[in-house]
Amino acid sequence: MTSTAAVLPDPDQIAALRAFAERLARSAGALVRDGRPDRVDVAATKSSEVDPVTAMDLASEAHLRALIAEHRPQDGILGEEDGLLPGSSGLTWVLDPIDGTVNYLYGIPAYAISVGLVAGEPDPAHWTPVAGAVHAVSSGVTYTAGHGLGATRDGQPLRVNAARPLATSLVGTGFGYTVERRTAQARVLAELLPRVRDIRRIGSAALDLCRIAEGSLDVYFERGLNPWDLAAGQLIVREAGGVVTGLRGAAAGLAMTVAGPARTVDELSDALAGWHADQDG
Ligand code: LIP
């Protein structure tokens, strides 16, 4: 499908959309924080028995969808739990109602509400990120970005780290939920671990990407990211001076996402391509 060039809102509109994205993320964050029961139960599973959905994932997405329907009824919505609702404005909100669901389930304070807004086809290979907000529920810290407007953490400007050799880089990553995917990822990890400073597996792609933007990780890669994992964090990294890409010139997305300063991303991407890290075989 050839994608027509997306029409971007003007800078004032982008600033207003960024503020609304932050309002959405913080509002859903309050729901998730204040409504967390003492014991969180799994409501359903998705790709495997260890890929959970909780009642709060569903409630958070319903809350986000209701606010968007009230304030931006002409926009589309793509959510992790309820899929795509096409709009007429050319803009689509891309929602992860709880990114880091397993951490939420276990009470590990590393989960976030990720709200992205994209122009054009809501597909990472074709979209143009417009605005984004990632709200870390436990700490209350909120990362935002607007296209061409920079990226901030609680209003303070963000900048990725200067590029450094992979051998002295702190590398973030994550793993899928199926045995086949995990087996392939373990093979790649065994190759990579001796070649880097260290590895961190935080359990939330959105927070991993925000850590790249703030410099608390040097570089990040993960195979298997869905559009909702990526939409907000991708813009936050780019507006903080980083790059977010796939391997061999591909766009970031399900096959592979690599994020960080350009030269470090290039070195890691070359290594990952050599290990066929974007394949499960
Ligand atoms: C999570 C991602 C994380 C990945 C996890 C999981 P979810 O998203 O943010 O990077 O490693 O396996 O997919 O499922 O918690 O929204």
mmCIF file of C-alpha atoms and ligand atoms in Angstrom:
data_model
loop_
_atom_site.group_PDB
_atom_site.id
_atom_site.type_symbol
_atom_site.label_atom_id
_atom_site.label_comp_id
_atom_site.label_asym_id
_atom_site.label_seq_id
_atom_site.Cartn_x
_atom_site.Cartn_y
_atom_site.Cartn_z
ATOM 1 C CA MET A 1 0.000 0.000 0.000
ATOM 2 C CA THR A 2 1.648 3.301 -1.033
ATOM 3 C CA SER A 3 1.305 5.774 1.782
ATOM 4 C CA THR A 4 0.526 9.397 0.882
ATOM 5 C CA ALA A 5 2.572 11.989 2.744
ATOM 6 C CA ALA A 6 0.897 12.642 6.079
ATOM 7 C CA VAL A 7 -0.331 16.194 6.702
ATOM 8 C CA LEU A 8 1.132 17.469 9.970
ATOM 9 C CA PRO A 9 -0.742 19.920 12.247
ATOM 10 C CA ASP A 10 0.970 23.310 12.711
ATOM 11 C CA PRO A 11 3.331 23.809 15.695
ATOM 12 C CA ASP A 12 0.667 25.414 17.902
ATOM 13 C CA GLN A 13 -1.686 22.512 17.225
ATOM 14 C CA ILE A 14 1.130 20.022 17.921
ATOM 15 C CA ALA A 15 1.806 21.750 21.250
ATOM 16 C CA ALA A 16 -1.885 21.470 22.172
ATOM 17 C CA LEU A 17 -2.011 17.807 21.110
ATOM 18 C CA ARG A 18 1.137 17.114 23.180
ATOM 19 C CA ALA A 19 -0.556 18.674 26.213
ATOM 20 C CA PHE A 20 -3.656 16.534 25.630
ATOM 21 C CA ALA A 21 -1.492 13.398 25.306
ATOM 22 C CA GLU A 22 0.048 14.230 28.686
ATOM 23 C CA ARG A 23 -3.392 14.822 30.215
ATOM 24 C CA LEU A 24 -4.564 11.435 28.881
ATOM 25 C CA ALA A 25 -1.508 9.574 30.197
ATOM 26 C CA ARG A 26 -1.659 11.203 33.639
ATOM 27 C CA SER A 27 -5.418 10.617 33.930
ATOM 28 C CA ALA A 28 -5.112 6.916 33.101
ATOM 29 C CA GLY A 29 -2.106 6.739 35.429
ATOM 30 C CA ALA A 30 -4.202 8.018 38.331
ATOM 31 C CA LEU A 31 -6.835 5.370 37.556
ATOM 32 C CA VAL A 32 -4.219 2.590 37.480
ATOM 33 C CA ARG A 33 -2.435 3.842 40.619
ATOM 34 C CA ASP A 34 -5.495 4.557 42.763
ATOM 35 C CA GLY A 35 -7.440 1.529 41.569
ATOM 36 C CA ARG A 36 -4.735 -1.079 42.078
ATOM 37 C CA PRO A 37 -6.173 -3.856 44.262
ATOM 38 C CA ASP A 38 -3.983 -5.536 46.889
ATOM 39 C CA ARG A 39 -3.986 -8.634 44.723
ATOM 40 C CA VAL A 40 -4.002 -8.184 40.919
ATOM 41 C CA ASP A 41 -5.502 -11.095 39.006
ATOM 42 C CA VAL A 42 -5.051 -12.063 35.383
ATOM 43 C CA ALA A 43 -8.245 -11.434 33.421
ATOM 44 C CA ALA A 44 -7.007 -13.171 30.257
ATOM 45 C CA THR A 45 -3.860 -14.146 28.371
ATOM 46 C CA LYS A 46 -2.828 -13.331 24.791
ATOM 47 C CA SER A 47 0.160 -14.804 22.895
ATOM 48 C CA SER A 48 0.937 -17.315 25.646
ATOM 49 C CA GLU A 49 0.021 -18.157 29.246
ATOM 50 C CA VAL A 50 2.687 -15.695 30.429
ATOM 51 C CA ASP A 51 1.324 -12.786 28.321
ATOM 52 C CA PRO A 52 -1.348 -11.447 30.727
ATOM 53 C CA VAL A 53 -4.150 -8.918 30.514
ATOM 54 C CA THR A 54 -5.520 -7.533 33.762
ATOM 55 C CA ALA A 55 -8.836 -5.869 34.431
ATOM 56 C CA MET A 56 -6.898 -2.636 34.860
ATOM 57 C CA ASP A 57 -5.393 -2.882 31.354
ATOM 58 C CA LEU A 58 -8.965 -3.018 30.056
ATOM 59 C CA ALA A 59 -10.226 -0.248 32.364
ATOM 60 C CA SER A 60 -7.305 2.022 31.501
ATOM 61 C CA GLU A 61 -7.850 1.672 27.764
ATOM 62 C CA ALA A 62 -11.613 2.243 28.139
ATOM 63 C CA HIS A 63 -10.844 5.400 30.131
ATOM 64 C CA LEU A 64 -8.455 6.679 27.450
ATOM 65 C CA ARG A 65 -10.910 5.898 24.652
ATOM 66 C CA ALA A 66 -13.731 7.741 26.440
ATOM 67 C CA LEU A 67 -11.634 10.898 26.870
ATOM 68 C CA ILE A 68 -10.530 10.835 23.226
ATOM 69 C CA ALA A 69 -14.113 10.276 22.043
ATOM 70 C CA GLU A 70 -15.206 13.274 24.137
ATOM 71 C CA HIS A 71 -12.470 15.695 23.143
ATOM 72 C CA ARG A 72 -11.156 14.448 19.758
ATOM 73 C CA PRO A 73 -14.093 12.467 18.259
ATOM 74 C CA GLN A 74 -12.775 12.748 14.699
ATOM 75 C CA ASP A 75 -9.449 11.030 15.481
ATOM 76 C CA GLY A 76 -8.747 7.333 15.091
ATOM 77 C CA ILE A 77 -7.714 5.082 17.994
ATOM 78 C CA LEU A 78 -5.433 2.021 17.965
ATOM 79 C CA GLY A 79 -5.229 0.350 21.372
ATOM 80 C CA GLU A 80 -3.442 -2.771 22.614
ATOM 81 C CA GLU A 81 -6.626 -4.313 23.984
ATOM 82 C CA ASP A 82 -9.439 -3.154 21.685
ATOM 83 C CA GLY A 83 -7.698 -2.670 18.335
ATOM 84 C CA LEU A 84 -8.309 -0.069 15.646
ATOM 85 C CA LEU A 85 -11.185 2.407 15.492
ATOM 86 C CA PRO A 86 -10.594 4.402 12.270
ATOM 87 C CA GLY A 87 -11.100 8.185 12.348
ATOM 88 C CA SER A 88 -11.597 10.929 9.745
ATOM 89 C CA SER A 89 -8.944 13.464 10.799
ATOM 90 C CA GLY A 90 -5.847 11.665 9.519
ATOM 91 C CA LEU A 91 -4.620 11.430 13.128
ATOM 92 C CA THR A 92 -4.669 8.242 15.251
ATOM 93 C CA TRP A 93 -4.081 7.862 18.989
ATOM 94 C CA VAL A 94 -1.928 4.764 19.643
ATOM 95 C CA LEU A 95 -2.454 3.501 23.198
ATOM 96 C CA ASP A 96 -0.733 1.087 25.559
ATOM 97 C CA PRO A 97 -2.993 1.238 28.620
ATOM 98 C CA ILE A 98 -0.380 -0.406 30.844
ATOM 99 C CA ASP A 99 3.033 -0.957 29.293
ATOM 100 C CA GLY A 100 4.809 -3.396 31.589
ATOM 101 C CA THR A 101 1.755 -5.428 32.540
ATOM 102 C CA VAL A 102 3.799 -8.210 34.150
ATOM 103 C CA ASN A 103 5.526 -5.621 36.376
ATOM 104 C CA TYR A 104 2.090 -4.238 37.305
ATOM 105 C CA LEU A 105 0.874 -7.773 38.064
ATOM 106 C CA TYR A 106 3.832 -8.399 40.402
ATOM 107 C CA GLY A 107 3.944 -4.926 41.933
ATOM 108 C CA ILE A 108 7.318 -4.084 40.395
ATOM 109 C CA PRO A 109 7.353 -0.245 39.995
ATOM 110 C CA ALA A 110 8.229 -0.155 36.274
ATOM 111 C CA TYR A 111 5.041 0.232 34.245
ATOM 112 C CA ALA A 112 3.656 3.144 32.292
ATOM 113 C CA ILE A 113 0.754 4.568 30.319
ATOM 114 C CA SER A 114 1.919 5.186 26.750
ATOM 115 C CA VAL A 115 -0.095 7.609 24.581
ATOM 116 C CA GLY A 116 1.143 8.326 21.068
ATOM 117 C CA LEU A 117 -0.454 10.358 18.288
ATOM 118 C CA VAL A 118 0.507 9.661 14.698
ATOM 119 C CA ALA A 119 -0.402 11.122 11.302
ATOM 120 C CA GLY A 120 -1.077 8.873 8.327
ATOM 121 C CA GLU A 121 -1.458 5.079 8.390
ATOM 122 C CA PRO A 122 -1.167 3.846 12.017
ATOM 123 C CA ASP A 123 1.717 1.527 11.083
ATOM 124 C CA PRO A 124 5.287 2.203 12.293
ATOM 125 C CA ALA A 125 6.554 1.634 8.747
ATOM 126 C CA HIS A 126 4.361 4.439 7.387
ATOM 127 C CA TRP A 127 3.238 6.779 10.215
ATOM 128 C CA THR A 128 4.584 10.222 11.167
ATOM 129 C CA PRO A 129 4.702 10.629 14.960
ATOM 130 C CA VAL A 130 3.044 13.913 16.011
ATOM 131 C CA ALA A 131 2.943 13.865 19.818
ATOM 132 C CA GLY A 132 3.541 11.464 22.662
ATOM 133 C CA ALA A 133 3.405 11.059 26.437
ATOM 134 C CA VAL A 134 4.679 8.260 28.679
ATOM 135 C CA HIS A 135 3.589 8.432 32.326
ATOM 136 C CA ALA A 136 5.525 6.240 34.760
ATOM 137 C CA VAL A 137 2.738 5.285 37.159
ATOM 138 C CA SER A 138 4.753 4.502 40.295
ATOM 139 C CA SER A 139 7.062 7.539 40.219
ATOM 140 C CA GLY A 140 4.609 9.955 38.587
ATOM 141 C CA VAL A 141 7.330 11.069 36.158
ATOM 142 C CA THR A 142 5.965 12.028 32.723
ATOM 143 C CA TYR A 143 7.887 12.162 29.473
ATOM 144 C CA THR A 144 6.438 14.064 26.530
ATOM 145 C CA ALA A 145 7.408 15.149 23.027
ATOM 146 C CA GLY A 146 5.909 17.020 20.091
ATOM 147 C CA HIS A 147 7.076 16.763 16.469
ATOM 148 C CA GLY A 148 9.785 19.451 16.118
ATOM 149 C CA LEU A 149 9.190 20.676 19.686
ATOM 150 C CA GLY A 150 11.754 18.606 21.623
ATOM 151 C CA ALA A 151 11.303 16.079 24.430
ATOM 152 C CA THR A 152 10.980 16.652 28.177
ATOM 153 C CA ARG A 153 10.785 14.792 31.467
ATOM 154 C CA ASP A 154 8.457 16.662 33.798
ATOM 155 C CA GLY A 155 9.053 19.737 31.672
ATOM 156 C CA GLN A 156 12.872 19.519 31.654
ATOM 157 C CA PRO A 157 14.556 19.097 28.233
ATOM 158 C CA LEU A 158 15.987 15.664 27.399
ATOM 159 C CA ARG A 159 19.025 14.671 25.364
ATOM 160 C CA VAL A 160 20.319 11.190 24.579
ATOM 161 C CA ASN A 161 23.856 10.287 25.659
ATOM 162 C CA ALA A 162 26.768 10.988 23.357
ATOM 163 C CA ALA A 163 27.536 7.942 21.197
ATOM 164 C CA ARG A 164 29.980 5.502 22.784
ATOM 165 C CA PRO A 165 31.451 2.171 21.689
ATOM 166 C CA LEU A 166 29.160 -0.796 22.282
ATOM 167 C CA ALA A 167 31.826 -2.292 24.592
ATOM 168 C CA THR A 168 31.186 0.479 27.151
ATOM 169 C CA SER A 169 27.447 0.861 26.532
ATOM 170 C CA LEU A 170 24.640 0.025 28.966
ATOM 171 C CA VAL A 171 22.126 -1.834 26.786
ATOM 172 C CA GLY A 172 18.386 -2.190 27.403
ATOM 173 C CA THR A 173 16.323 -4.977 25.901
ATOM 174 C CA GLY A 174 13.199 -7.091 26.357
ATOM 175 C CA PHE A 175 11.906 -10.525 25.520
ATOM 176 C CA GLY A 176 8.815 -12.017 23.925
ATOM 177 C CA TYR A 177 6.316 -14.400 25.444
ATOM 178 C CA THR A 178 6.701 -17.577 23.351
ATOM 179 C CA VAL A 179 9.267 -20.369 23.736
ATOM 180 C CA GLU A 180 10.345 -20.039 20.081
ATOM 181 C CA ARG A 181 10.951 -16.282 20.368
ATOM 182 C CA ARG A 182 12.721 -16.612 23.742
ATOM 183 C CA THR A 183 15.021 -19.340 22.394
ATOM 184 C CA ALA A 184 16.115 -17.090 19.525
ATOM 185 C CA GLN A 185 16.501 -14.074 21.844
ATOM 186 C CA ALA A 186 18.638 -16.091 24.261
ATOM 187 C CA ARG A 187 20.978 -16.972 21.381
ATOM 188 C CA VAL A 188 21.407 -13.281 20.537
ATOM 189 C CA LEU A 189 21.876 -12.352 24.197
ATOM 190 C CA ALA A 190 24.679 -14.918 24.557
ATOM 191 C CA GLU A 191 26.483 -13.254 21.640
ATOM 192 C CA LEU A 192 25.922 -9.705 22.897
ATOM 193 C CA LEU A 193 26.543 -9.939 26.660
ATOM 194 C CA PRO A 194 30.366 -10.353 26.460
ATOM 195 C CA ARG A 195 30.532 -7.353 24.090
ATOM 196 C CA VAL A 196 28.808 -4.632 26.186
ATOM 197 C CA ARG A 197 29.102 -2.842 29.567
ATOM 198 C CA ASP A 198 25.938 -4.556 30.829
ATOM 199 C CA ILE A 199 22.319 -5.409 30.026
ATOM 200 C CA ARG A 200 19.121 -4.109 31.651
ATOM 201 C CA ARG A 201 15.713 -5.738 31.114
ATOM 202 C CA ILE A 202 13.221 -3.295 32.645
ATOM 203 C CA GLY A 203 10.010 -4.839 31.260
ATOM 204 C CA SER A 204 8.435 -1.784 29.655
ATOM 205 C CA ALA A 205 9.464 -0.752 26.145
ATOM 206 C CA ALA A 206 7.982 2.709 26.609
ATOM 207 C CA LEU A 207 10.107 3.261 29.727
ATOM 208 C CA ASP A 208 13.157 1.759 27.981
ATOM 209 C CA LEU A 209 12.767 4.315 25.194
ATOM 210 C CA CYS A 210 12.337 7.136 27.719
ATOM 211 C CA ARG A 211 15.523 5.968 29.470
ATOM 212 C CA ILE A 212 17.329 6.293 26.136
ATOM 213 C CA ALA A 213 15.991 9.852 25.790
ATOM 214 C CA GLU A 214 17.134 10.794 29.322
ATOM 215 C CA GLY A 215 20.475 9.012 29.057
ATOM 216 C CA SER A 216 19.963 6.352 31.756
ATOM 217 C CA LEU A 217 20.485 3.746 29.049
ATOM 218 C CA ASP A 218 22.971 4.134 26.187
ATOM 219 C CA VAL A 219 21.164 1.992 23.597
ATOM 220 C CA TYR A 220 18.100 -0.250 23.421
ATOM 221 C CA PHE A 221 16.950 -3.043 21.151
ATOM 222 C CA GLU A 222 13.999 -5.393 21.152
ATOM 223 C CA ARG A 223 12.353 -7.743 18.671
ATOM 224 C CA GLY A 224 8.571 -7.917 18.807
ATOM 225 C CA LEU A 225 7.464 -4.389 19.713
ATOM 226 C CA ASN A 226 3.883 -3.609 18.802
ATOM 227 C CA PRO A 227 2.792 -0.167 17.520
ATOM 228 C CA TRP A 228 1.470 0.769 20.981
ATOM 229 C CA ASP A 229 4.800 -0.055 22.657
ATOM 230 C CA LEU A 230 6.577 2.205 20.197
ATOM 231 C CA ALA A 231 4.410 5.164 19.190
ATOM 232 C CA ALA A 232 5.121 7.602 22.035
ATOM 233 C CA GLY A 233 8.643 6.487 22.992
ATOM 234 C CA GLN A 234 9.891 6.616 19.407
ATOM 235 C CA LEU A 235 9.065 10.340 19.162
ATOM 236 C CA ILE A 236 10.503 11.064 22.621
ATOM 237 C CA VAL A 237 13.843 9.490 21.594
ATOM 238 C CA ARG A 238 13.919 11.270 18.234
ATOM 239 C CA GLU A 239 13.086 14.661 19.772
ATOM 240 C CA ALA A 240 15.889 14.041 22.306
ATOM 241 C CA GLY A 241 18.381 13.699 19.446
ATOM 242 C CA GLY A 242 18.372 9.931 19.050
ATOM 243 C CA VAL A 243 17.424 7.573 16.243
ATOM 244 C CA VAL A 244 14.876 4.726 16.316
ATOM 245 C CA THR A 245 15.169 2.226 13.502
ATOM 246 C CA GLY A 246 14.967 -1.375 12.385
ATOM 247 C CA LEU A 247 17.780 -3.425 10.819
ATOM 248 C CA ARG A 248 19.193 -3.080 7.287
ATOM 249 C CA GLY A 249 17.415 0.249 6.691
ATOM 250 C CA ALA A 250 13.987 -1.002 7.772
ATOM 251 C CA ALA A 251 11.664 1.054 9.950
ATOM 252 C CA ALA A 252 11.421 0.224 13.653
ATOM 253 C CA GLY A 253 8.650 -2.247 14.410
ATOM 254 C CA LEU A 254 7.802 -5.887 15.078
ATOM 255 C CA ALA A 255 10.925 -7.338 13.390
ATOM 256 C CA MET A 256 13.346 -5.171 15.383
ATOM 257 C CA THR A 257 13.637 -1.819 17.102
ATOM 258 C CA VAL A 258 17.019 -0.245 17.915
ATOM 259 C CA ALA A 259 17.167 3.154 19.650
ATOM 260 C CA GLY A 260 19.889 5.535 20.850
ATOM 261 C CA PRO A 261 22.608 7.872 19.544
ATOM 262 C CA ALA A 262 23.128 7.272 15.816
ATOM 263 C CA ARG A 263 26.678 5.852 15.901
ATOM 264 C CA THR A 264 25.930 3.464 18.767
ATOM 265 C CA VAL A 265 22.719 2.345 17.027
ATOM 266 C CA ASP A 266 24.744 1.693 13.871
ATOM 267 C CA GLU A 267 27.293 -0.484 15.717
ATOM 268 C CA LEU A 268 24.606 -2.460 17.549
ATOM 269 C CA SER A 269 22.464 -2.802 14.424
ATOM 270 C CA ASP A 270 25.371 -4.237 12.428
ATOM 271 C CA ALA A 271 26.023 -6.809 15.155
ATOM 272 C CA LEU A 272 22.318 -7.721 15.441
ATOM 273 C CA ALA A 273 22.032 -8.096 11.660
ATOM 274 C CA GLY A 274 25.042 -10.421 11.672
ATOM 275 C CA TRP A 275 23.300 -12.589 14.289
ATOM 276 C CA HIS A 276 19.974 -12.492 12.351
ATOM 277 C CA ALA A 277 18.376 -11.054 15.503
ATOM 278 C CA ASP A 278 15.293 -9.998 13.503
ATOM 279 C CA GLN A 279 14.409 -13.633 12.837
ATOM 280 C CA ASP A 280 13.235 -16.417 15.183
ATOM 281 C CA GLY A 281 14.849 -19.344 13.338
HETATM 282 C C1 LIP B 1 5.765 -5.180 27.248
HETATM 283 C C2 LIP B 1 6.837 -4.414 26.510
HETATM 284 C C3 LIP B 1 8.224 -4.930 26.887
HETATM 285 C C4 LIP B 1 8.321 -6.353 26.457
HETATM 286 C C5 LIP B 1 7.318 -7.133 27.238
HETATM 287 C C6 LIP B 1 5.890 -6.637 26.971
HETATM 288 P P1 LIP B 1 3.143 -5.012 27.661
HETATM 289 O O1 LIP B 1 4.509 -4.691 26.855
HETATM 290 O O2 LIP B 1 6.742 -3.054 26.833
HETATM 291 O O3 LIP B 1 9.246 -4.210 26.284
HETATM 292 O O4 LIP B 1 9.617 -6.833 26.661
HETATM 293 O O5 LIP B 1 7.440 -8.496 26.894
HETATM 294 O O6 LIP B 1 5.543 -6.885 25.636
HETATM 295 O O7 LIP B 1 2.725 -6.380 27.162
HETATM 296 O O8 LIP B 1 3.444 -5.040 29.104
HETATM 297 O O9 LIP B 1 2.181 -3.940 27.256
#
